[in-house]
Coordinates of C-alpha atoms in Angstrom, one line a residue:
D1 CA 70.6 91.9 80.9
S2 CA 73.3 92.8 83.5
F3 CA 72.5 92.8 87.2
G4 CA 68.7 93.2 86.3
W5 CA 69.2 96.3 84.4
R6 CA 67.4 96.4 81.0
G7 CA 68.4 98.0 77.7
G8 CA 70.3 101.3 78.1
Q9 CA 70.3 101.0 81.9
S10 CA 73.4 98.7 81.8
S11 CA 75.4 101.5 80.1
E12 CA 74.2 104.3 82.5
Q13 CA 76.3 105.4 85.3
H14 CA 74.9 104.1 88.7
D15 CA 76.1 104.9 92.1
I16 CA 78.1 102.2 94.1
H17 CA 75.3 101.8 96.6
E18 CA 72.7 100.9 93.9
L19 CA 75.3 98.5 92.2
T20 CA 76.0 96.9 95.5
H21 CA 72.4 96.1 96.2
M22 CA 71.9 94.8 92.6
F23 CA 75.0 92.6 92.8
F24 CA 74.0 91.2 96.3
E25 CA 70.5 90.4 95.0
V26 CA 72.0 88.4 92.1
L27 CA 74.4 86.6 94.6
E28 CA 71.6 85.8 97.0
R29 CA 69.5 84.4 94.1
C30 CA 72.3 82.1 93.1
L31 CA 73.0 81.0 96.7
R32 CA 69.4 80.3 97.6
P33 CA 69.4 76.6 96.5
T34 CA 72.8 75.9 98.2
S35 CA 73.8 75.3 101.9
A36 CA 75.4 78.9 101.8
R37 CA 72.0 80.6 101.3
A38 CA 72.6 82.9 104.4
L39 CA 76.2 83.8 103.4
M40 CA 75.5 87.3 102.2
H41 CA 73.5 88.2 105.3
E42 CA 76.1 86.5 107.6
L43 CA 78.9 88.4 106.1
Y44 CA 77.4 91.9 105.2
G45 CA 74.1 92.1 107.1
G46 CA 73.7 94.7 109.9
T47 CA 70.9 96.8 111.4
I48 CA 70.6 100.6 111.7
E49 CA 68.2 102.4 114.1
R50 CA 66.7 105.7 112.9
G51 CA 64.6 107.8 115.4
V52 CA 62.7 111.0 115.8
R53 CA 61.4 112.7 119.0
C54 CA 58.9 115.5 119.1
R55 CA 60.2 118.5 121.2
T56 CA 56.6 119.4 122.1
C57 CA 55.1 116.2 123.4
G58 CA 58.1 114.0 123.7
Y59 CA 56.7 111.3 121.4
S60 CA 59.4 109.1 119.9
S61 CA 59.3 107.1 116.8
V62 CA 62.1 104.6 116.3
R63 CA 62.5 102.0 113.5
T64 CA 65.2 99.5 112.8
E65 CA 66.3 98.6 109.2
D66 CA 68.4 95.9 107.8
I67 CA 71.6 97.2 105.9
Q68 CA 74.1 95.6 103.7
D69 CA 76.3 98.7 103.2
V70 CA 76.5 102.2 104.6
P71 CA 76.1 105.1 102.1
L72 CA 78.6 107.7 103.7
Y73 CA 78.1 111.2 102.6
V74 CA 81.5 112.7 102.4
R75 CA 80.6 116.4 101.5
N76 CA 82.7 118.7 104.0
A77 CA 84.5 115.7 105.6
A78 CA 88.2 115.2 105.5
T79 CA 88.1 111.8 107.2
V80 CA 85.9 108.8 107.4
T81 CA 85.3 109.3 111.1
A82 CA 84.3 113.0 110.4
A83 CA 81.7 111.8 107.9
L84 CA 80.4 109.2 110.3
D85 CA 80.2 111.9 113.0
D86 CA 78.2 114.1 110.6
Q87 CA 75.8 111.2 109.8
C88 CA 75.4 110.0 113.3
V89 CA 75.0 113.3 115.2
V90 CA 71.5 114.1 116.7
E91 CA 70.2 116.9 114.6
Q92 CA 67.3 119.2 115.0
M93 CA 64.3 119.4 112.7
V94 CA 63.1 123.0 112.8
G95 CA 61.5 125.6 110.5
A96 CA 60.7 124.3 107.0
N97 CA 62.1 120.9 108.1
Q98 CA 59.8 120.3 111.0
Y99 CA 58.5 116.8 111.8
E100 CA 54.8 115.8 111.4
C101 CA 54.1 114.5 114.8
G102 CA 51.2 112.0 114.9
E103 CA 50.6 112.6 118.6
C104 CA 50.2 116.5 118.2
D105 CA 48.7 116.1 114.8
A106 CA 50.8 119.0 113.7
K107 CA 54.3 120.0 112.4
R108 CA 56.7 120.4 115.3
D109 CA 60.3 120.9 116.1
A110 CA 62.0 117.6 116.7
F111 CA 65.2 115.7 117.1
R112 CA 66.4 113.1 114.6
W113 CA 69.1 110.5 114.8
Q114 CA 70.6 107.4 113.5
R115 CA 72.8 104.8 115.2
F116 CA 74.0 101.3 114.2
R117 CA 72.4 98.5 116.2
A118 CA 74.4 95.7 114.8
L119 CA 77.5 95.6 112.4
P120 CA 78.3 93.0 109.9
P121 CA 81.8 91.3 110.0
V122 CA 82.5 92.9 106.6
L123 CA 81.4 96.6 106.7
I124 CA 81.1 98.3 103.2
L125 CA 81.2 102.1 103.2
S126 CA 79.8 103.4 99.9
L127 CA 81.3 106.8 99.5
Q128 CA 78.7 109.3 98.2
R129 CA 80.9 111.4 96.2
F130 CA 78.3 113.2 94.1
D131 CA 76.5 116.4 95.1
F132 CA 74.2 118.9 93.4
D133 CA 75.5 122.4 92.6
Y134 CA 72.4 124.6 92.9
T135 CA 74.0 127.6 91.4
R136 CA 74.8 125.7 88.1
G137 CA 72.0 123.2 88.3
V138 CA 74.2 120.3 87.7
R139 CA 75.4 117.1 89.6
V140 CA 79.1 117.4 90.5
K141 CA 81.7 114.8 91.7
L142 CA 83.4 115.6 94.9
S143 CA 87.1 115.0 94.4
S144 CA 88.6 115.9 97.7
E145 CA 90.8 113.7 99.6
L146 CA 89.2 111.4 102.2
R147 CA 91.5 109.9 104.9
F148 CA 90.8 106.5 106.4
P149 CA 92.0 105.4 109.8
R150 CA 94.1 102.2 110.0
V151 CA 91.5 100.9 112.4
L152 CA 87.9 102.2 112.3
H153 CA 86.4 102.3 115.9
M154 CA 82.6 102.0 115.3
H155 CA 81.7 102.1 119.0
P156 CA 80.7 105.8 119.0
Y157 CA 78.2 105.2 116.3
M158 CA 76.5 102.3 117.9
S159 CA 73.2 102.5 119.7
T160 CA 74.2 101.1 123.0
S161 CA 71.7 102.7 125.4
P162 CA 68.9 105.2 125.6
E163 CA 71.2 107.4 127.6
Q164 CA 73.4 107.9 124.6
I165 CA 70.5 109.3 122.6
E166 CA 69.7 111.6 125.6
R167 CA 73.3 112.9 125.5
G168 CA 73.0 113.5 121.8
I169 CA 69.8 115.4 122.3
A170 CA 71.2 117.5 125.0
D171 CA 74.3 118.2 122.8
A172 CA 72.0 119.2 119.9
E173 CA 70.1 121.6 122.2
Q174 CA 73.4 123.1 123.4
R175 CA 74.6 123.6 119.8
Q176 CA 71.2 125.3 119.0
R177 CA 71.6 127.7 122.1
K178 CA 75.2 128.6 121.0
A179 CA 74.0 129.3 117.4
D180 CA 71.1 131.4 118.7
E181 CA 73.5 133.4 120.9
E182 CA 75.9 134.1 118.0
A183 CA 73.0 135.1 115.8
A184 CA 71.8 137.7 118.4

């Protein structure tokens, strides 16, 4: 019984994000009866904001979640900052990926975003280096180099104001217009 995994699960390959959560749960359980019971949250606890806005009626749904690490998808990214840029850009949900708007009671085009609300003193970036190769039908490990800056400035990825989201939505609309013009 290691980290709560049973039987053959302990010898299976698990991703680092899953291992981190299991490890933190074990540490939190051990720290509960001590004066350091909040240590894990104090060191590694942060919050992320995820939002969606319907393009038809303007309804927005925003939720905040506690985090202990950040799964960072590194496909097509040469640097950590490029991966964070990809993850925190406002994106459009269109076509088959439309949003089910509760106000319109229908699938609608929408904008989706995520930003950090609060960062922990110790930020863990769990590099997501596995992808699925649809042509071969197998999971593959991404082995490309990923460069880290000496100092990681997280301010561009923070949810500092509603105006920041509005700028992101305007940028997404401009990218879509440009893509539409290039396609025509």
